[in-house]
PDB file of C-alpha atoms in Angstrom:
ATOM      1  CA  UNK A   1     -63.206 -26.180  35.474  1.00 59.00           C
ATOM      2  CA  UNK A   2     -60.541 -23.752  34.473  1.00 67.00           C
ATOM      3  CA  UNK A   3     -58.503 -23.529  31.392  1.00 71.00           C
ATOM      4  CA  UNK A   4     -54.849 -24.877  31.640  1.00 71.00           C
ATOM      5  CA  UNK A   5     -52.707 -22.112  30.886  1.00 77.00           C
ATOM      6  CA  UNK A   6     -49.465 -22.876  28.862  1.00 73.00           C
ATOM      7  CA  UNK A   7     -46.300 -22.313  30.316  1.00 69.00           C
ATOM      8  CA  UNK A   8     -44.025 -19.170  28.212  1.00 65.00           C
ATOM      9  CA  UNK A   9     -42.177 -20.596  26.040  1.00 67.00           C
ATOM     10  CA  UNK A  10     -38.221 -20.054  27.004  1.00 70.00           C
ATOM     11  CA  UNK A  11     -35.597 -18.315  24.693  1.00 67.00           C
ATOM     12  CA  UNK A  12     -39.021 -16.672  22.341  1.00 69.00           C
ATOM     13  CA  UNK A  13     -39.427 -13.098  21.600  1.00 72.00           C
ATOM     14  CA  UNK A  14     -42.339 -11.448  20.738  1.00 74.00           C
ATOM     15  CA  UNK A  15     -42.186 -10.865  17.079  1.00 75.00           C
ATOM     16  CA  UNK A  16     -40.437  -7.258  16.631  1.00 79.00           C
ATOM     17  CA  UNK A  17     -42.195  -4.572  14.082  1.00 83.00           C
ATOM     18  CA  UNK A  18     -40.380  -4.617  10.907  1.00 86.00           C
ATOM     19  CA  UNK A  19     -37.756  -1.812  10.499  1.00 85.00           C
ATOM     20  CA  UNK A  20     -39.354   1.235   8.885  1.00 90.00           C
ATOM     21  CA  UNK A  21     -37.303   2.013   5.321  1.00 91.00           C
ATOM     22  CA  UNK A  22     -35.539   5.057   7.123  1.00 93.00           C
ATOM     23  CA  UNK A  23     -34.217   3.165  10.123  1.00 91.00           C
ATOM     24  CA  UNK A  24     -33.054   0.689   7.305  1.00 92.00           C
ATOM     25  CA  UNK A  25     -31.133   3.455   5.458  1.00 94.00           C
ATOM     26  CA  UNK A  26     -29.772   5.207   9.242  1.00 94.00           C
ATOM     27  CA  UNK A  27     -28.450   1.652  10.144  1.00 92.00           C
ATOM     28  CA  UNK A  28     -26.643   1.287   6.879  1.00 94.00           C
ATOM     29  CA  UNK A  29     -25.142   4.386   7.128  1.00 95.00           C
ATOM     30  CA  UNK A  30     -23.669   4.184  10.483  1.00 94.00           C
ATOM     31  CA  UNK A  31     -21.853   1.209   9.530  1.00 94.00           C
ATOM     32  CA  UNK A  32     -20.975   2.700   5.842  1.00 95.00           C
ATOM     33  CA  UNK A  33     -19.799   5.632   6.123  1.00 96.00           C
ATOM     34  CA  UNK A  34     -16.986   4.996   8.878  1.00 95.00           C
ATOM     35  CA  UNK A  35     -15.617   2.558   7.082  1.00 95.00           C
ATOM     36  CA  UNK A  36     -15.420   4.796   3.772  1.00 96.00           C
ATOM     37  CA  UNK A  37     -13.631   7.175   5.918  1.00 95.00           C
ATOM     38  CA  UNK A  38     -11.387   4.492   7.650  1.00 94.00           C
ATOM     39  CA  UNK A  39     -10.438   3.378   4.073  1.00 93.00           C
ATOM     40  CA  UNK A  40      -9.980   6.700   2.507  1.00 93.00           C
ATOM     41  CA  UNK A  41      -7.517   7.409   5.392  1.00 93.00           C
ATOM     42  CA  UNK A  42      -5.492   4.701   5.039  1.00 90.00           C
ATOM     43  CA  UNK A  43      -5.472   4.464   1.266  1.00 87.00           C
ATOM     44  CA  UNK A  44      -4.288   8.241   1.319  1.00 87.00           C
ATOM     45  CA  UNK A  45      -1.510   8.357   3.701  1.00 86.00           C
ATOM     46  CA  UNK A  46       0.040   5.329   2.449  1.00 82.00           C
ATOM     47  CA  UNK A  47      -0.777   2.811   4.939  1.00 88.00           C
ATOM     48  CA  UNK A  48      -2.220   0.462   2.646  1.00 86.00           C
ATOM     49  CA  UNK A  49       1.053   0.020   0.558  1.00 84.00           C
ATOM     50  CA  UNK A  50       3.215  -0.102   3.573  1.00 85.00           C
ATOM     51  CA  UNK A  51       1.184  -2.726   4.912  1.00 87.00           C
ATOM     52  CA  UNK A  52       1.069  -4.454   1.598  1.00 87.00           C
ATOM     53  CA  UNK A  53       4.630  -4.408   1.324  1.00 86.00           C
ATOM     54  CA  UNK A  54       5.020  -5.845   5.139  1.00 86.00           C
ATOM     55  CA  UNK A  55       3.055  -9.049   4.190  1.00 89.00           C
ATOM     56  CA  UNK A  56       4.162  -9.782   0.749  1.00 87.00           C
ATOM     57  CA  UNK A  57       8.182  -9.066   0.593  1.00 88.00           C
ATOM     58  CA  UNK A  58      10.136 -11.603   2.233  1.00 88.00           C
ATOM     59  CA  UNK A  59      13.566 -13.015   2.339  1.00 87.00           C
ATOM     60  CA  UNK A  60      13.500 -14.636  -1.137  1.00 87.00           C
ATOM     61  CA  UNK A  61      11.596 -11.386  -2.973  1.00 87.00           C
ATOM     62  CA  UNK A  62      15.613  -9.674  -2.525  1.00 87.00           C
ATOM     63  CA  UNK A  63      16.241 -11.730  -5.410  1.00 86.00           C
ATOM     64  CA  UNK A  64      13.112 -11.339  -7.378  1.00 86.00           C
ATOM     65  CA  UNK A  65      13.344  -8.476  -9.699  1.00 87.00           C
ATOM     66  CA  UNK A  66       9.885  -7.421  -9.648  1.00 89.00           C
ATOM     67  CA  UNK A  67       9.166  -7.749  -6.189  1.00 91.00           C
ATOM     68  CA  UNK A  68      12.349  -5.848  -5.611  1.00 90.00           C
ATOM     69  CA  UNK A  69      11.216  -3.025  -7.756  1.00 91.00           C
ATOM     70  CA  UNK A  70       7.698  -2.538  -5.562  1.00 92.00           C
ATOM     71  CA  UNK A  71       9.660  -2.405  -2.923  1.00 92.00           C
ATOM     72  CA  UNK A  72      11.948   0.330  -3.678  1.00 92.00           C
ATOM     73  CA  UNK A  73       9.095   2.040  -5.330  1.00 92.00           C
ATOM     74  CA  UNK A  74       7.471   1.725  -1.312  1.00 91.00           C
ATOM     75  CA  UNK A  75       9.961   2.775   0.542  1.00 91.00           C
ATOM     76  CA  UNK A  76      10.959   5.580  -1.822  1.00 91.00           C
ATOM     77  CA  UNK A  77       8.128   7.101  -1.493  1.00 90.00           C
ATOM     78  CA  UNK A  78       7.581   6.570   2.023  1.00 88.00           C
ATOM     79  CA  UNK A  79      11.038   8.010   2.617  1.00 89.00           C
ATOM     80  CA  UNK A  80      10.467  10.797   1.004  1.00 89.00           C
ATOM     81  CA  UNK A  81      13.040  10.876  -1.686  1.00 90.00           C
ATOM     82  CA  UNK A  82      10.689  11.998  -4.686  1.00 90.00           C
ATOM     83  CA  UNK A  83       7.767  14.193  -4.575  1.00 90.00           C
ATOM     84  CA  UNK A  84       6.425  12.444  -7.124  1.00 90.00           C
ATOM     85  CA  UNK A  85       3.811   9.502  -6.505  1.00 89.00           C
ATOM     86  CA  UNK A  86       5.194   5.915  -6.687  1.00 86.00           C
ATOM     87  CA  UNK A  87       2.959   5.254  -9.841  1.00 89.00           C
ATOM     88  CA  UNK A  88       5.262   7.621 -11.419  1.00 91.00           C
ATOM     89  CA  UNK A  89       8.411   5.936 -10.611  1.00 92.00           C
ATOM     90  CA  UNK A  90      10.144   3.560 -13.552  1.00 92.00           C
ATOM     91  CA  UNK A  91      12.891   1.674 -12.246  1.00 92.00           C
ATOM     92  CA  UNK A  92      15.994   0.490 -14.616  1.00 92.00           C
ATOM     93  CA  UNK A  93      17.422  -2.618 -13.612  1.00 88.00           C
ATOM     94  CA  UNK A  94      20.980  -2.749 -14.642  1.00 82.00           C
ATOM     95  CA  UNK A  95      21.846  -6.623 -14.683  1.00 70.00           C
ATOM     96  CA  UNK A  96      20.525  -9.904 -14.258  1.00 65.00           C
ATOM     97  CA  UNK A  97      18.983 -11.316 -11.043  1.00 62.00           C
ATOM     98  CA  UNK A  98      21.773 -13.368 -10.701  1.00 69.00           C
ATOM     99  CA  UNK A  99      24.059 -10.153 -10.277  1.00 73.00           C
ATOM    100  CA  UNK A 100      24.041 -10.228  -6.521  1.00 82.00           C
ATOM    101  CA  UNK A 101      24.199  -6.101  -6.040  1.00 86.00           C
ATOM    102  CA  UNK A 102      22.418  -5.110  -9.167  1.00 88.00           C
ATOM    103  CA  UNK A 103      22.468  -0.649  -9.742  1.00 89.00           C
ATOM    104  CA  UNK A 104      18.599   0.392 -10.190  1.00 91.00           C
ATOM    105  CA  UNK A 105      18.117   3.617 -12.161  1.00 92.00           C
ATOM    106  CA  UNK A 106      15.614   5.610 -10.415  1.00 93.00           C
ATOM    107  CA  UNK A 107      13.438   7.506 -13.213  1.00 93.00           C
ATOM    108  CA  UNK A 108      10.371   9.817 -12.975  1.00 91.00           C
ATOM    109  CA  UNK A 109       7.960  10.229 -15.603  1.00 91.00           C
ATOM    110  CA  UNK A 110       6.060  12.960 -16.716  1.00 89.00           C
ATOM    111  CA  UNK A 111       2.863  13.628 -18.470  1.00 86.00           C
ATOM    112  CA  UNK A 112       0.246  11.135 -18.985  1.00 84.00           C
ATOM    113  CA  UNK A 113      -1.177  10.947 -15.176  1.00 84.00           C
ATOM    114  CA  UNK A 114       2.173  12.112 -14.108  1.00 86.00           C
ATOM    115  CA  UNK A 115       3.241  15.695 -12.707  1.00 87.00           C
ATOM    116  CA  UNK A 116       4.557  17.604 -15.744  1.00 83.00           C
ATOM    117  CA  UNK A 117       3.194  18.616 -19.127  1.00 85.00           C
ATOM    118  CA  UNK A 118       4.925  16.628 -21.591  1.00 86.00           C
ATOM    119  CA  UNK A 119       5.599  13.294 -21.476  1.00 87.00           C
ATOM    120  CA  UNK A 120       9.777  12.137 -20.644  1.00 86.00           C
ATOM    121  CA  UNK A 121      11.194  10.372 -18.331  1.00 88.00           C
ATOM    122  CA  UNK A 122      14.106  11.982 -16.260  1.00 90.00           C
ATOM    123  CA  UNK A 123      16.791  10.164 -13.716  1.00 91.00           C
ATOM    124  CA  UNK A 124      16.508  10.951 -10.394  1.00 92.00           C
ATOM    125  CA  UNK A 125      18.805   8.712  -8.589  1.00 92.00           C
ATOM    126  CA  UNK A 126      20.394   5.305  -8.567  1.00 92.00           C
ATOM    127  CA  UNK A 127      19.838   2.452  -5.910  1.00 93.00           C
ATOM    128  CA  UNK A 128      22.171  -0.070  -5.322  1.00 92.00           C
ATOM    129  CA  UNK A 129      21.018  -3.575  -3.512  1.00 91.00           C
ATOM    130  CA  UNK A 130      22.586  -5.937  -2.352  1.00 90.00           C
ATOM    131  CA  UNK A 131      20.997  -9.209  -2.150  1.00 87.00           C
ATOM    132  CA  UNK A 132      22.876 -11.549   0.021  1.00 87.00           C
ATOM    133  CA  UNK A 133      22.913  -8.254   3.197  1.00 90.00           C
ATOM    134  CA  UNK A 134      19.304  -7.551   2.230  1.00 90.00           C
ATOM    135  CA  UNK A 135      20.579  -3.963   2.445  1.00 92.00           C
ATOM    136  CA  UNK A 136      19.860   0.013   0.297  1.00 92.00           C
ATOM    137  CA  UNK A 137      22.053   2.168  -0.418  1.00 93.00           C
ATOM    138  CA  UNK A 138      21.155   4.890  -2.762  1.00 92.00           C
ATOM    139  CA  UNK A 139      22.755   8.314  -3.973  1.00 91.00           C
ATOM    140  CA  UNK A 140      19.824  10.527  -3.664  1.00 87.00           C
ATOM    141  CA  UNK A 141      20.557  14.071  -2.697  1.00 84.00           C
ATOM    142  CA  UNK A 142      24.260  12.979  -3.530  1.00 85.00           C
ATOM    143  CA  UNK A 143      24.996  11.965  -6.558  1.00 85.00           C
ATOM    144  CA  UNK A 144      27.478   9.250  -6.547  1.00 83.00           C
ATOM    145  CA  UNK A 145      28.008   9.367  -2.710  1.00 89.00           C
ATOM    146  CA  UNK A 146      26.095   6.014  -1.285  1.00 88.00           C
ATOM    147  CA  UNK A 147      24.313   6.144   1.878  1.00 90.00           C
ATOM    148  CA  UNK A 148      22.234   3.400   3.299  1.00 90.00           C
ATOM    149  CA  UNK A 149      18.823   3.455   2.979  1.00 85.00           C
ATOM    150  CA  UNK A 150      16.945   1.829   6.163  1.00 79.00           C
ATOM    151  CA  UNK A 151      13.409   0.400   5.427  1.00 68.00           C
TER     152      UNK A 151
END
């Protein structure tokens, strides 16, 4: 009499070898190191404020002071108005948030972290915003001359 022979089971693998400590440490790496690079790209040219600033300011932040202020702080920057980073720009709200075009005072601040040796606070520029038209207009390179300022 023979032996009955059991069917393969379906959808089994043979058990695999366990992963030897250096193929551990190779696998990691392929996946860790492009995404430090990814990130360190876009945290350097600016990408991740820009898309920060995309998702977060909306219709209703044109009348919030703070979320106003980031993004002027973006888009000056991006723009190209200062050479100075935007952690180094202080912004001077003249009025109230019910003022519907409020004039920002653009400063930038030396020392402490900041380009420059000791530590003051110069203006650079005003912005002027208006609200309601969700439009910029600023006097950079021109003082007192407005221009708009396109996002």
């Amino acid at each position: 009499m023979t032996e009955p022979t059991t069917p393969p089971r379906l959808g089994r693998r043979r058990p695999k070898q366990p992963r030897s400590l250096k193929q551990h440490i190779i696998r990691r790496l392929v996946v860790l190191v492009p995404a430090f690079l990814l990130m360190f790209f876009v945290v350097r040219t600016g990408m991740l404020d820009s898309l920060y600033d995309q998702f977060t300011f909306s219709k209703l932040s044109w009348f919030d002071n703070t979320a106003l202020v980031e993004h002027l702080r973006t888009i000056i920057t991006r723009k190209g108005l200062t050479p100075l980073p935007r952690r180094c720009l202080v912004m001077v709200v003249n009025g109230d948030s019910s003022v519907n075009t409020p004039t920002i005072d653009v400063l930038g601040r030396h020392g402490n972290g900041c380009p420059g040796d000791k530590p003051s606070a110069e203006l650079l520029f005003h912005v002027r915003v208006d609200r309601a038209g969700q439009s910029i207009m600023t006097d950079a390179g021109s003082p007192d001359m407005y221009h708009l300022l396109t996002p």
